[in-house]
XYZ file of C-alpha atoms in Angstrom:
215
model
C 0.000 0.000 0.000
C 1.376 3.406 -0.940
C -0.639 6.270 0.543
C 0.677 9.814 0.529
C 0.384 10.396 4.238
C 2.549 10.414 7.335
C -0.134 8.828 9.497
C -2.672 6.003 9.298
C -5.152 5.749 6.446
C -8.301 7.790 7.036
C -11.841 7.477 5.705
C -11.427 10.810 3.944
C -8.376 9.516 2.083
C -10.305 6.427 1.029
C -13.071 8.613 -0.368
C -10.843 11.178 -2.045
C -8.437 8.805 -3.782
C -10.640 8.354 -6.880
C -14.126 9.210 -8.094
C -15.353 5.628 -7.741
C -14.856 2.858 -5.197
C -15.630 -0.409 -6.988
C -18.042 -2.703 -5.170
C -16.623 -6.156 -5.852
C -18.322 -9.537 -5.449
C -15.929 -12.466 -5.951
C -16.767 -16.157 -5.991
C -13.399 -17.408 -7.286
C -10.194 -16.636 -5.390
C -8.244 -17.063 -8.630
C -9.905 -13.898 -9.953
C -8.907 -11.681 -7.023
C -5.333 -10.783 -7.922
C -5.728 -10.257 -11.692
C -8.878 -8.219 -11.071
C -7.126 -6.004 -8.535
C -4.193 -5.497 -10.892
C -6.560 -4.583 -13.735
C -8.344 -1.985 -11.591
C -5.083 -0.473 -10.363
C -3.796 -0.282 -13.948
C -6.882 1.771 -14.777
C -6.265 4.192 -11.914
C -8.522 2.728 -9.227
C -6.734 1.416 -6.148
C -9.310 1.644 -3.322
C -11.058 -1.714 -3.737
C -14.104 -2.788 -1.730
C -14.421 -6.578 -1.697
C -17.816 -7.384 -0.230
C -18.408 -10.121 2.332
C -21.227 -11.558 0.225
C -19.525 -14.827 -0.683
C -17.666 -17.503 1.282
C -14.527 -16.688 -0.726
C -14.425 -12.992 0.187
C -11.907 -13.152 3.036
C -9.528 -15.321 1.016
C -9.811 -12.833 -1.858
C -9.003 -9.921 0.457
C -6.007 -11.827 1.793
C -4.728 -12.588 -1.720
C -5.007 -8.970 -2.861
C -3.382 -7.656 0.316
C -0.507 -10.102 -0.133
C 0.077 -9.962 -3.894
C -1.055 -6.500 -5.060
C 0.716 -4.021 -2.775
C -0.192 -1.083 -5.008
C -3.882 -1.724 -4.278
C -5.625 -0.676 -1.062
C -8.053 -3.478 -0.371
C -11.036 -2.927 1.880
C -13.965 -5.046 2.982
C -17.613 -4.260 2.362
C -20.852 -5.580 3.833
C -19.296 -5.739 7.298
C -22.223 -6.074 9.716
C -20.665 -7.058 13.052
C -17.591 -6.709 15.208
C -16.674 -10.283 14.247
C -16.765 -9.298 10.574
C -14.423 -6.390 11.261
C -11.996 -8.597 13.180
C -11.970 -11.228 10.424
C -11.373 -8.583 7.772
C -8.520 -7.071 9.761
C -6.925 -10.506 10.049
C -7.263 -10.972 6.279
C -5.423 -7.717 5.617
C -8.247 -5.275 4.876
C -7.154 -1.625 5.060
C -10.637 -0.113 5.429
C -14.177 -1.230 6.227
C -17.495 -0.392 4.583
C -20.800 -1.318 6.240
C -24.364 -1.277 4.861
C -25.626 0.363 8.060
C -24.176 1.650 11.309
C -24.003 0.241 14.821
C -21.900 1.375 17.740
C -20.364 -2.121 17.925
C -19.103 -1.958 14.330
C -17.727 1.523 14.888
C -15.931 0.478 18.070
C -14.492 -2.627 16.405
C -13.048 -0.529 13.594
C -11.466 1.869 16.070
C -9.998 -1.060 18.011
C -8.590 -2.502 14.772
C -7.324 0.946 13.661
C -9.291 0.662 10.434
C -11.169 3.558 8.821
C -14.893 2.943 8.442
C -17.403 4.187 5.874
C -20.678 3.396 7.660
C -23.894 3.129 5.693
C -26.734 5.559 6.413
C -30.141 6.111 4.846
C -31.845 8.484 7.312
C -31.095 11.633 9.278
C -31.203 9.682 12.546
C -28.578 7.252 11.265
C -26.331 10.148 10.256
C -26.664 11.608 13.740
C -25.870 8.251 15.378
C -22.727 7.889 13.273
C -21.716 11.482 13.990
C -22.123 10.952 17.729
C -19.443 8.280 17.455
C -17.166 10.561 15.448
C -17.869 9.452 11.880
C -18.380 12.199 9.295
C -17.464 10.338 6.074
C -20.489 8.178 5.366
C -21.822 5.805 2.749
C -25.327 6.734 1.555
C -26.972 3.361 0.934
C -29.049 2.336 -0.918
C -28.664 5.691 -2.607
C -31.316 5.631 -5.319
C -33.912 3.799 -3.256
C -33.361 6.101 -0.262
C -33.895 9.353 -2.111
C -30.943 9.792 -4.447
C -29.849 13.253 -5.518
C -32.781 15.004 -3.865
C -31.985 13.466 -0.473
C -28.321 14.424 -0.664
C -29.268 17.989 -1.574
C -31.684 18.125 1.368
C -29.024 16.829 3.766
C -26.499 19.475 2.696
C -28.224 21.987 4.976
C -28.463 20.236 8.364
C -25.442 18.019 7.705
C -23.062 20.411 6.013
C -20.130 18.838 7.858
C -20.755 15.349 6.444
C -19.269 13.901 3.247
C -21.020 11.069 1.428
C -20.207 8.147 -0.838
C -23.534 7.254 -2.496
C -23.768 3.546 -3.301
C -26.649 1.487 -4.641
C -28.094 2.155 -8.057
C -25.099 4.236 -9.155
C -23.975 3.599 -12.727
C -21.830 5.167 -15.400
C -25.019 6.909 -16.576
C -25.708 8.819 -13.343
C -22.371 8.871 -11.497
C -21.420 12.336 -12.758
C -24.658 13.826 -11.388
C -23.893 12.514 -7.915
C -20.234 13.543 -8.091
C -21.257 17.120 -8.956
C -22.815 17.586 -5.504
C -20.599 19.428 -2.996
C -21.252 16.905 -0.224
C -20.267 13.895 -2.368
C -16.590 12.889 -2.479
C -16.946 9.675 -4.476
C -19.486 7.025 -5.420
C -19.562 3.270 -4.999
C -20.406 1.135 -7.986
C -20.333 -2.404 -9.270
C -20.284 -1.491 -12.962
C -16.465 -1.505 -12.991
C -16.513 -5.275 -12.440
C -19.125 -6.775 -14.793
C -19.980 -10.393 -14.069
C -19.370 -11.376 -17.686
C -15.898 -9.798 -17.675
C -15.057 -11.689 -14.493
C -16.312 -14.956 -15.955
C -14.204 -14.517 -19.098
C -11.175 -13.125 -17.322
C -11.466 -10.038 -19.518
C -9.110 -7.892 -17.474
C -8.541 -5.367 -20.271
C -12.271 -4.574 -20.138
C -12.019 -3.980 -16.390
C -9.008 -1.712 -16.891
C -10.869 0.350 -19.485
C -13.896 0.728 -17.196
C -11.574 1.754 -14.369
C -9.914 4.381 -16.594
C -13.296 5.830 -17.497
C -14.314 5.901 -13.824
C -11.040 7.469 -12.712
C -11.509 10.283 -15.233
C -14.982 11.272 -13.992
C -15.010 14.929 -12.887
C -15.524 15.795 -9.230
């Protein structure tokens, strides 16, 4: 991992590194390393590997071990046990679909930055009470999309969001144009058919396009 900082990785650095954090679902450990290398080649190095498959932790471990230029994180972390397992596998940051105090405390104990998921004002306030101001807005489209983020900019002007859920190459630029959005999360960088074929050049091209999105 090569981060331009003198201290530990922060959630803000995770969000500001590129316009898009790819949301990655892997079912084959053999795909992990070439996929990570393809994304990094395209300019995307913050990689969220979701805990949605039994192979996820092994994939995180492989990327952490063999692709040092990538910064591999874990998504869909829902418990303190998830956080601890991800830390053991080598994850550098954690993303959760919602927020609980237990998940927040586990990330602090593991010295891992957390992007906690929020969908309501109350959830934002709960995360803020525990010191989190860089938040994942999830599921973004279903929870109000652009209009919700614009509405939140008033009462939560000190919060920065990463909208995830329903974000695509077609609407990413709209979200990224908002002042309270630092990046978006999206699965379109890793199409299932490209994974199945091992079409890493396709992944690299999608990553290049994503990395060039204006913010």
